Amino acid sequence: MSDQTSPAPLNVGLIGYGFMGAAHSHAWRTAHRFFDLPRTPVLHTIAGRTEASVADAAARYGFTAHTTRWQDLLEDPEIDVIDICSPGDTHHEITLAALAAGKHVLCEKPLANSVAESEEMTAAAVAAARDGILSLCGFSYRRTPALAYARQLVEEGFVGEIRQVRAQYLQDWLSDADAPMTWRLDKDTAGSGALGDIGAHVIDLTQWITGLDIEAVSATLTTVVPTRPVAGSAQGLGGKGDASGERGRVTVDDTALFTARFAGGVLGQFEATRMATGRKNAIRVEINGANGSIAFDFERMNELEIYDATAPAGRQGFTRVLTTEPEHPYAAAWWPTGHGLGYEHTFTHEIADLVRAIGEGVDPSPSFAEALHVQRVLAAVEASDADGSRWTPVDPEST
Ligand code: SOE
């Protein structure tokens, strides 16, 4: 007997069964169990390139069906949402086709591999939104309670006038020079290296938290390890390559360093690298303002450090706030006080927000337009590096 009170199903077609496919599947499965949502996500069909792997993923992640043709998802009238977790070079084609087929789209970051592709996707998303078809770009870290709380504090004026921004995204899964080649090291597939893969996150986060757009950059990119073993055993993101075998050329940056000028002239210092030995997933954001500061490190994702410069002199100092309390964004839906959340919850929050937006018919954020601005910053960083680190404007009209 059907449950008359259950919200209507929202059928999900997901493309890609790697790390992101697993994270999104978990979120689609979990979101309605912890958040009250207007629709109930159903893991309908998963698409992937290799039959055996996609069949395994369907069984593991809980999808009813699987296919090796992503087009099948678009042709299936039962499917409501297309979730794109495949590499960057596929985003443009799949998104345009999915929107044309009348499907809502969740597209992983970065939005695409070029500004031109992102512009087309954004135009298509804006047009589709007029018919109630919605799009979201997957900058999932916005949904970390501590970072959402940081934005709230900035909005409330806790730091006062923003004076300086510091942002790093540090990983080390490529610090072994014999870690094997992967699609993430191929420019044609991934678009760029550390810059677009992880730098894009801190570009998005700092703009979102401060409410200020980046207007110009001066950048340096470098590829520290120019070739890597083609064969090897992948493990997590890295793994061990066959050091005695053939090596392939790395065509993306390993490290991206840049200074950014935000609207109003605020300066920010950015660092994105997958070579920071010992740093596993350190997303560090610090905002310094006239009245105070906030500082965050994803390796301690349940904490936010805040500094109140208006407190009496003898009592000043950074305070560690545990962002696990019902007062903090998203936290009330989970565990009792102090029990903490993990990486996977950021995706669950993303899905909960997307399903709410679909239910209410309102545009979710980050929109493709916001993701396009991130893409323009990435392009300006690459252009600046190619031009001897010259200050390069983030041109809203450039392609
Ligand atoms: C690899 O560096 C990666 O998987 C990124 O692509 C993700 O966006 C980030 O969440 C974790 O690291």
Tab-separated table of C-alpha atoms and ligand atoms in Angstrom:
chain	number	residue	atom	x	y	z
A	1	MET	CA	0.000	0.000	0.000
A	2	SER	CA	1.430	3.397	-0.911
A	3	ASP	CA	2.056	5.992	1.780
A	4	GLN	CA	-0.285	8.903	0.937
A	5	THR	CA	1.772	11.341	3.006
A	6	SER	CA	5.175	10.762	1.324
A	7	PRO	CA	6.380	13.596	-0.888
A	8	ALA	CA	6.396	12.815	-4.610
A	9	PRO	CA	9.503	11.023	-5.891
A	10	LEU	CA	12.323	12.921	-7.610
A	11	ASN	CA	14.036	10.463	-9.947
A	12	VAL	CA	17.777	10.910	-10.250
A	13	GLY	CA	19.981	9.937	-13.184
A	14	LEU	CA	23.642	10.156	-12.222
A	15	ILE	CA	26.615	10.132	-14.614
A	16	GLY	CA	29.999	8.920	-13.326
A	17	TYR	CA	30.816	6.302	-10.734
A	18	GLY	CA	34.157	7.525	-9.368
A	19	PHE	CA	34.868	9.437	-6.163
A	20	MET	CA	32.257	12.136	-6.903
A	21	GLY	CA	29.667	9.615	-8.090
A	22	ALA	CA	29.997	7.837	-4.747
A	23	ALA	CA	29.766	11.074	-2.742
A	24	HIS	CA	26.684	12.297	-4.623
A	25	SER	CA	24.941	8.906	-4.479
A	26	HIS	CA	25.388	8.829	-0.719
A	27	ALA	CA	23.910	12.321	-0.495
A	28	TRP	CA	20.899	11.512	-2.709
A	29	ARG	CA	20.235	8.419	-0.547
A	30	THR	CA	20.532	10.257	2.737
A	31	ALA	CA	19.190	13.804	2.342
A	32	HIS	CA	15.471	13.102	2.844
A	33	ARG	CA	16.158	10.930	5.871
A	34	PHE	CA	17.550	13.901	7.835
A	35	PHE	CA	15.945	16.931	6.169
A	36	ASP	CA	12.240	17.538	5.506
A	37	LEU	CA	12.131	17.783	1.732
A	38	PRO	CA	9.272	18.510	-0.672
A	39	ARG	CA	10.278	15.576	-2.950
A	40	THR	CA	11.829	12.203	-2.119
A	41	PRO	CA	14.981	11.500	-4.155
A	42	VAL	CA	15.012	8.087	-5.813
A	43	LEU	CA	18.266	6.638	-7.172
A	44	HIS	CA	16.830	5.697	-10.553
A	45	THR	CA	19.682	5.043	-13.039
A	46	ILE	CA	23.463	5.463	-13.037
A	47	ALA	CA	25.477	5.836	-16.254
A	48	GLY	CA	29.159	5.075	-16.758
A	49	ARG	CA	31.579	4.061	-19.459
A	50	THR	CA	32.353	0.449	-18.478
A	51	GLU	CA	29.544	-2.116	-18.127
A	52	ALA	CA	31.084	-4.147	-15.289
A	53	SER	CA	32.061	-1.064	-13.255
A	54	VAL	CA	28.755	0.729	-13.699
A	55	ALA	CA	26.829	-2.450	-12.817
A	56	ASP	CA	28.924	-2.754	-9.663
A	57	ALA	CA	28.377	0.940	-8.842
A	58	ALA	CA	24.606	0.599	-9.287
A	59	ALA	CA	24.513	-2.265	-6.811
A	60	ARG	CA	26.862	-0.591	-4.326
A	61	TYR	CA	25.330	2.895	-4.388
A	62	GLY	CA	21.715	1.730	-4.563
A	63	PHE	CA	20.563	2.584	-8.103
A	64	THR	CA	17.735	0.532	-9.581
A	65	ALA	CA	19.211	0.508	-13.095
A	66	HIS	CA	22.458	1.213	-14.928
A	67	THR	CA	23.545	2.011	-18.471
A	68	THR	CA	26.727	2.709	-20.442
A	69	ARG	CA	24.949	5.442	-22.466
A	70	TRP	CA	24.364	8.731	-20.607
A	71	GLN	CA	21.902	9.659	-23.364
A	72	ASP	CA	19.576	6.944	-21.990
A	73	LEU	CA	19.012	9.083	-18.880
A	74	LEU	CA	17.916	12.041	-20.978
A	75	GLU	CA	15.586	9.910	-23.090
A	76	ASP	CA	13.900	8.396	-20.024
A	77	PRO	CA	10.759	10.431	-19.230
A	78	GLU	CA	10.769	9.129	-15.639
A	79	ILE	CA	14.061	10.879	-14.784
A	80	ASP	CA	13.752	14.382	-13.311
A	81	VAL	CA	17.345	15.376	-12.462
A	82	ILE	CA	20.671	14.741	-14.204
A	83	ASP	CA	23.633	14.750	-11.834
A	84	ILE	CA	26.922	15.151	-13.767
A	85	CYS	CA	29.888	13.674	-11.874
A	86	SER	CA	32.024	12.894	-14.941
A	87	PRO	CA	35.239	14.812	-15.887
A	88	GLY	CA	35.140	18.460	-16.999
A	89	ASP	CA	35.334	17.780	-20.740
A	90	THR	CA	31.876	16.148	-20.610
A	91	HIS	CA	30.023	18.870	-18.673
A	92	HIS	CA	29.194	21.151	-21.601
A	93	GLU	CA	27.678	18.553	-23.936
A	94	ILE	CA	25.723	16.702	-21.249
A	95	THR	CA	24.389	19.872	-19.608
A	96	LEU	CA	23.117	21.373	-22.853
A	97	ALA	CA	21.448	18.096	-23.829
A	98	ALA	CA	19.945	17.587	-20.357
A	99	LEU	CA	18.467	21.088	-20.165
A	100	ALA	CA	17.085	20.703	-23.703
A	101	ALA	CA	15.445	17.446	-22.538
A	102	GLY	CA	13.748	19.346	-19.698
A	103	LYS	CA	15.829	17.846	-16.851
A	104	HIS	CA	17.079	19.738	-13.798
A	105	VAL	CA	20.909	19.684	-13.719
A	106	LEU	CA	23.458	19.354	-10.937
A	107	CYS	CA	26.902	19.768	-12.519
A	108	GLU	CA	30.159	19.153	-10.624
A	109	LYS	CA	32.764	21.919	-10.456
A	110	PRO	CA	34.490	23.494	-12.248
A	111	LEU	CA	31.490	24.231	-14.442
A	112	ALA	CA	33.362	23.406	-17.676
A	113	ASN	CA	36.811	23.445	-19.251
A	114	SER	CA	36.572	26.950	-20.742
A	115	VAL	CA	34.812	30.280	-20.343
A	116	ALA	CA	33.161	29.846	-23.763
A	117	GLU	CA	31.592	26.521	-22.713
A	118	SER	CA	30.531	27.980	-19.365
A	119	GLU	CA	28.898	30.946	-21.056
A	120	GLU	CA	26.814	28.665	-23.277
A	121	MET	CA	25.827	26.510	-20.312
A	122	THR	CA	24.844	29.590	-18.310
A	123	ALA	CA	22.746	30.984	-21.147
A	124	ALA	CA	20.996	27.601	-21.492
A	125	ALA	CA	20.411	27.426	-17.722
A	126	VAL	CA	18.920	30.925	-17.619
A	127	ALA	CA	16.580	30.059	-20.515
A	128	ALA	CA	15.567	26.724	-18.925
A	129	ALA	CA	14.853	28.413	-15.580
A	130	ARG	CA	12.059	30.358	-17.288
A	131	ASP	CA	10.335	26.990	-17.769
A	132	GLY	CA	11.038	25.919	-14.180
A	133	ILE	CA	14.081	23.761	-15.071
A	134	LEU	CA	16.776	24.498	-12.487
A	135	SER	CA	20.581	24.187	-12.416
A	136	LEU	CA	23.194	24.093	-9.677
A	137	CYS	CA	26.998	23.901	-9.803
A	138	GLY	CA	28.509	21.611	-7.171
A	139	PHE	CA	30.717	23.855	-5.044
A	140	SER	CA	29.889	21.593	-2.124
A	141	TYR	CA	32.154	23.190	0.506
A	142	ARG	CA	29.719	26.107	0.758
A	143	ARG	CA	27.593	23.657	2.706
A	144	THR	CA	30.195	23.066	5.434
A	145	PRO	CA	28.405	24.401	8.537
A	146	ALA	CA	31.489	26.373	9.697
A	147	LEU	CA	31.884	28.062	6.295
A	148	ALA	CA	28.170	28.822	5.972
A	149	TYR	CA	28.404	30.289	9.478
A	150	ALA	CA	31.469	32.324	8.433
A	151	ARG	CA	29.415	33.878	5.647
A	152	GLN	CA	26.627	34.619	8.114
A	153	LEU	CA	29.086	36.351	10.468
A	154	VAL	CA	30.486	38.491	7.648
A	155	GLU	CA	26.946	39.433	6.572
A	156	GLU	CA	26.079	40.369	10.155
A	157	GLY	CA	29.124	42.675	10.225
A	158	PHE	CA	31.184	40.685	12.744
A	159	VAL	CA	34.485	41.365	10.933
A	160	GLY	CA	33.461	44.869	9.835
A	161	GLU	CA	35.042	46.276	6.711
A	162	ILE	CA	37.027	43.527	5.003
A	163	ARG	CA	40.722	44.352	4.769
A	164	GLN	CA	42.397	41.154	3.535
A	165	VAL	CA	41.676	37.593	2.415
A	166	ARG	CA	43.933	34.541	2.675
A	167	ALA	CA	42.960	31.240	1.032
A	168	GLN	CA	44.729	27.938	0.494
A	169	TYR	CA	43.619	24.559	-0.769
A	170	LEU	CA	46.400	22.093	0.026
A	171	GLN	CA	46.485	18.370	-0.820
A	172	ASP	CA	49.418	15.972	-1.201
A	173	TRP	CA	48.179	13.091	-3.339
A	174	LEU	CA	50.604	14.027	-6.150
A	175	SER	CA	53.671	14.671	-3.986
A	176	ASP	CA	55.057	11.208	-4.885
A	177	ALA	CA	56.701	11.782	-8.311
A	178	ASP	CA	55.769	8.224	-9.273
A	179	ALA	CA	52.070	8.494	-8.495
A	180	PRO	CA	50.387	7.380	-11.731
A	181	MET	CA	48.818	9.476	-14.484
A	182	THR	CA	45.096	10.167	-14.123
A	183	TRP	CA	42.533	12.164	-16.088
A	184	ARG	CA	43.029	14.949	-13.564
A	185	LEU	CA	46.534	15.501	-15.021
A	186	ASP	CA	45.369	15.848	-18.619
A	187	LYS	CA	44.398	19.372	-19.718
A	188	ASP	CA	42.033	18.216	-22.464
A	189	THR	CA	40.023	16.193	-19.956
A	190	ALA	CA	40.301	18.222	-16.743
A	191	GLY	CA	40.700	21.767	-18.103
A	192	SER	CA	43.473	22.642	-15.642
A	193	GLY	CA	45.267	21.102	-12.668
A	194	ALA	CA	45.268	22.167	-9.024
A	195	LEU	CA	43.921	25.511	-10.228
A	196	GLY	CA	40.526	24.301	-11.482
A	197	ASP	CA	40.266	21.133	-9.413
A	198	ILE	CA	40.738	22.672	-5.986
A	199	GLY	CA	41.643	26.352	-6.500
A	200	ALA	CA	38.139	26.806	-7.937
A	201	HIS	CA	36.692	25.870	-4.535
A	202	VAL	CA	38.557	28.590	-2.627
A	203	ILE	CA	37.816	31.158	-5.335
A	204	ASP	CA	34.127	30.328	-4.960
A	205	LEU	CA	34.261	30.230	-1.152
A	206	THR	CA	36.043	33.544	-0.658
A	207	GLN	CA	33.748	35.369	-3.090
A	208	TRP	CA	30.692	33.820	-1.448
A	209	ILE	CA	31.777	34.509	2.137
A	210	THR	CA	32.892	38.096	1.514
A	211	GLY	CA	30.201	38.959	-1.041
A	212	LEU	CA	32.982	40.485	-3.160
A	213	ASP	CA	33.886	39.442	-6.716
A	214	ILE	CA	37.493	38.985	-7.786
A	215	GLU	CA	38.266	41.632	-10.412
A	216	ALA	CA	41.957	41.059	-11.284
A	217	VAL	CA	44.751	38.578	-10.612
A	218	SER	CA	48.525	38.230	-10.799
A	219	ALA	CA	49.452	34.548	-11.010
A	220	THR	CA	52.163	31.927	-11.313
A	221	LEU	CA	51.503	28.290	-12.190
A	222	THR	CA	54.000	25.472	-12.175
A	223	THR	CA	54.152	21.794	-13.055
A	224	VAL	CA	56.552	20.275	-10.562
A	225	VAL	CA	56.523	16.695	-11.913
A	226	PRO	CA	56.330	16.864	-15.748
A	227	THR	CA	55.927	13.128	-16.454
A	228	ARG	CA	54.316	10.260	-14.535
A	229	PRO	CA	54.014	6.487	-14.963
A	230	VAL	CA	51.201	5.532	-17.297
A	231	ALA	CA	50.608	2.204	-15.552
A	232	GLY	CA	50.154	1.637	-11.853
A	233	SER	CA	47.717	0.864	-9.127
A	234	ALA	CA	45.408	3.752	-8.397
A	235	GLN	CA	44.504	4.143	-4.753
A	236	GLY	CA	42.193	6.882	-3.570
A	237	LEU	CA	43.171	9.932	-5.587
A	238	GLY	CA	46.860	8.949	-5.980
A	239	GLY	CA	48.413	5.509	-5.784
A	240	LYS	CA	51.657	3.885	-6.893
A	241	GLY	CA	52.775	4.027	-10.527
A	242	ASP	CA	55.058	1.552	-12.302
A	243	ALA	CA	58.259	3.643	-12.040
A	244	SER	CA	60.167	1.389	-14.478
A	245	GLY	CA	57.508	1.612	-17.202
A	246	GLU	CA	56.387	4.197	-19.756
A	247	ARG	CA	55.757	7.763	-18.559
A	248	GLY	CA	53.095	10.150	-19.829
A	249	ARG	CA	53.267	13.943	-19.966
A	250	VAL	CA	51.454	15.982	-17.321
A	251	THR	CA	49.753	18.851	-19.165
A	252	VAL	CA	48.307	20.759	-16.198
A	253	ASP	CA	49.636	22.771	-13.250
A	254	ASP	CA	50.630	21.049	-10.009
A	255	THR	CA	50.602	24.331	-8.092
A	256	ALA	CA	48.842	27.647	-8.629
A	257	LEU	CA	49.774	30.774	-6.650
A	258	PHE	CA	48.054	34.075	-7.190
A	259	THR	CA	47.227	37.427	-5.707
A	260	ALA	CA	43.694	38.624	-6.336
A	261	ARG	CA	42.098	42.050	-6.179
A	262	PHE	CA	38.495	41.866	-5.024
A	263	ALA	CA	35.849	44.543	-5.660
A	264	GLY	CA	36.661	47.622	-3.607
A	265	GLY	CA	40.393	46.917	-3.808
A	266	VAL	CA	40.624	44.228	-1.074
A	267	LEU	CA	43.641	41.999	-1.704
A	268	GLY	CA	43.616	38.223	-1.364
A	269	GLN	CA	46.424	35.678	-1.459
A	270	PHE	CA	45.612	32.256	-2.981
A	271	GLU	CA	47.489	28.960	-3.082
A	272	ALA	CA	46.245	25.693	-4.631
A	273	THR	CA	48.457	22.637	-4.748
A	274	ARG	CA	48.306	18.856	-4.715
A	275	MET	CA	52.017	18.718	-3.756
A	276	ALA	CA	51.792	19.920	-0.123
A	277	THR	CA	53.255	16.851	1.576
A	278	GLY	CA	51.319	16.100	4.742
A	279	ARG	CA	48.354	18.341	3.946
A	280	LYS	CA	45.495	16.018	3.051
A	281	ASN	CA	42.503	18.264	2.455
A	282	ALA	CA	43.462	21.567	4.040
A	283	ILE	CA	41.088	24.249	2.825
A	284	ARG	CA	42.129	27.303	4.754
A	285	VAL	CA	40.280	30.546	4.568
A	286	GLU	CA	41.025	33.621	6.659
A	287	ILE	CA	39.177	36.904	6.422
A	288	ASN	CA	40.618	39.895	8.241
A	289	GLY	CA	38.347	42.870	8.840
A	290	ALA	CA	38.438	46.148	10.741
A	291	ASN	CA	36.481	44.681	13.693
A	292	GLY	CA	37.672	41.103	13.688
A	293	SER	CA	38.740	38.011	11.790
A	294	ILE	CA	37.527	34.528	10.982
A	295	ALA	CA	39.745	31.563	10.155
A	296	PHE	CA	38.914	28.034	9.002
A	297	ASP	CA	40.748	24.820	8.101
A	298	PHE	CA	38.787	21.907	6.590
A	299	GLU	CA	41.083	19.443	8.384
A	300	ARG	CA	39.217	20.683	11.479
A	301	MET	CA	35.940	21.175	9.681
A	302	ASN	CA	33.740	21.319	12.783
A	303	GLU	CA	35.517	24.404	14.096
A	304	LEU	CA	35.645	28.071	13.182
A	305	GLU	CA	38.142	30.440	14.757
A	306	ILE	CA	36.832	33.923	15.390
A	307	TYR	CA	38.611	37.007	16.688
A	308	ASP	CA	36.695	39.979	18.061
A	309	ALA	CA	38.832	43.121	17.879
A	310	THR	CA	36.153	45.067	19.750
A	311	ALA	CA	36.519	42.928	22.911
A	312	PRO	CA	38.378	44.519	25.866
A	313	ALA	CA	42.138	44.485	25.176
A	314	GLY	CA	42.973	41.983	27.899
A	315	ARG	CA	40.433	39.471	26.622
A	316	GLN	CA	41.270	39.474	22.920
A	317	GLY	CA	42.426	36.355	21.117
A	318	PHE	CA	41.115	33.816	18.623
A	319	THR	CA	38.221	31.768	20.013
A	320	ARG	CA	37.501	28.250	18.741
A	321	VAL	CA	33.780	27.911	18.036
A	322	LEU	CA	32.474	24.360	17.655
A	323	THR	CA	30.035	24.671	14.749
A	324	THR	CA	28.124	21.551	15.736
A	325	GLU	CA	25.281	23.275	17.549
A	326	PRO	CA	21.646	23.747	16.498
A	327	GLU	CA	22.401	27.467	16.050
A	328	HIS	CA	24.776	26.670	13.176
A	329	PRO	CA	23.700	26.128	9.546
A	330	TYR	CA	22.551	22.533	8.789
A	331	ALA	CA	23.747	21.149	12.172
A	332	ALA	CA	20.321	20.871	13.810
A	333	ALA	CA	19.261	18.190	11.308
A	334	TRP	CA	21.973	15.815	12.540
A	335	TRP	CA	23.401	14.717	15.860
A	336	PRO	CA	23.163	15.977	19.430
A	337	THR	CA	25.391	18.834	20.543
A	338	GLY	CA	29.111	18.491	19.796
A	339	HIS	CA	28.974	15.271	17.773
A	340	GLY	CA	30.354	16.667	14.513
A	341	LEU	CA	29.990	16.136	10.781
A	342	GLY	CA	32.241	14.947	7.925
A	343	TYR	CA	33.082	15.529	4.251
A	344	GLU	CA	30.020	13.595	3.029
A	345	HIS	CA	27.610	15.904	4.857
A	346	THR	CA	28.550	18.843	2.591
A	347	PHE	CA	27.076	16.893	-0.346
A	348	THR	CA	24.000	15.867	1.616
A	349	HIS	CA	23.369	19.544	2.423
A	350	GLU	CA	23.859	20.421	-1.250
A	351	ILE	CA	21.241	17.861	-2.295
A	352	ALA	CA	18.833	18.969	0.445
A	353	ASP	CA	19.111	22.586	-0.750
A	354	LEU	CA	18.679	21.558	-4.395
A	355	VAL	CA	15.595	19.433	-3.690
A	356	ARG	CA	14.069	22.294	-1.678
A	357	ALA	CA	14.759	24.702	-4.555
A	358	ILE	CA	13.139	22.309	-7.037
A	359	GLY	CA	10.138	21.887	-4.745
A	360	GLU	CA	9.746	25.634	-4.283
A	361	GLY	CA	10.621	26.497	-7.900
A	362	VAL	CA	13.364	28.939	-6.873
A	363	ASP	CA	16.861	29.184	-8.391
A	364	PRO	CA	19.394	27.289	-6.273
A	365	SER	CA	22.855	28.671	-5.510
A	366	PRO	CA	25.642	28.473	-6.676
A	367	SER	CA	23.977	29.181	-10.000
A	368	PHE	CA	25.741	28.571	-13.289
A	369	ALA	CA	26.204	32.353	-13.512
A	370	GLU	CA	28.182	32.287	-10.241
A	371	ALA	CA	30.189	29.307	-11.498
A	372	LEU	CA	30.854	31.183	-14.755
A	373	HIS	CA	32.451	33.985	-12.760
A	374	VAL	CA	34.737	31.416	-11.085
A	375	GLN	CA	35.585	30.137	-14.576
A	376	ARG	CA	36.509	33.676	-15.649
A	377	VAL	CA	38.842	33.951	-12.654
A	378	LEU	CA	40.483	30.621	-13.621
A	379	ALA	CA	40.961	31.927	-17.176
A	380	ALA	CA	42.455	35.195	-15.907
A	381	VAL	CA	44.883	33.248	-13.670
A	382	GLU	CA	46.075	31.197	-16.661
A	383	ALA	CA	46.362	34.312	-18.842
A	384	SER	CA	48.339	36.151	-16.160
A	385	ASP	CA	50.744	33.229	-15.750
A	386	ALA	CA	51.247	33.066	-19.529
A	387	ASP	CA	52.042	36.777	-19.502
A	388	GLY	CA	54.781	36.786	-16.840
A	389	SER	CA	52.359	37.213	-13.897
A	390	ARG	CA	51.083	40.521	-15.240
A	391	TRP	CA	48.009	41.872	-13.426
A	392	THR	CA	45.119	40.599	-15.561
A	393	PRO	CA	41.509	41.763	-15.284
A	394	VAL	CA	38.743	39.206	-14.854
A	395	ASP	CA	36.896	40.327	-17.948
A	396	PRO	CA	33.136	39.802	-17.701
A	397	GLU	CA	32.877	39.883	-21.504
A	398	SER	CA	35.842	37.643	-22.398
A	399	THR	CA	35.447	34.091	-23.711
B	1	SOE	C1	40.623	16.045	-5.976
B	1	SOE	O1	41.589	16.980	-5.714
B	1	SOE	C2	39.285	16.325	-5.270
B	1	SOE	O2	38.530	15.160	-5.413
B	1	SOE	C3	38.470	17.459	-5.887
B	1	SOE	O3	38.179	17.209	-7.244
B	1	SOE	C4	37.196	17.658	-5.097
B	1	SOE	O4	36.461	18.756	-5.599
B	1	SOE	C5	37.529	17.882	-3.610
B	1	SOE	O5	36.360	17.907	-2.857
B	1	SOE	C6	38.389	16.772	-3.070
B	1	SOE	O6	39.522	16.588	-3.881
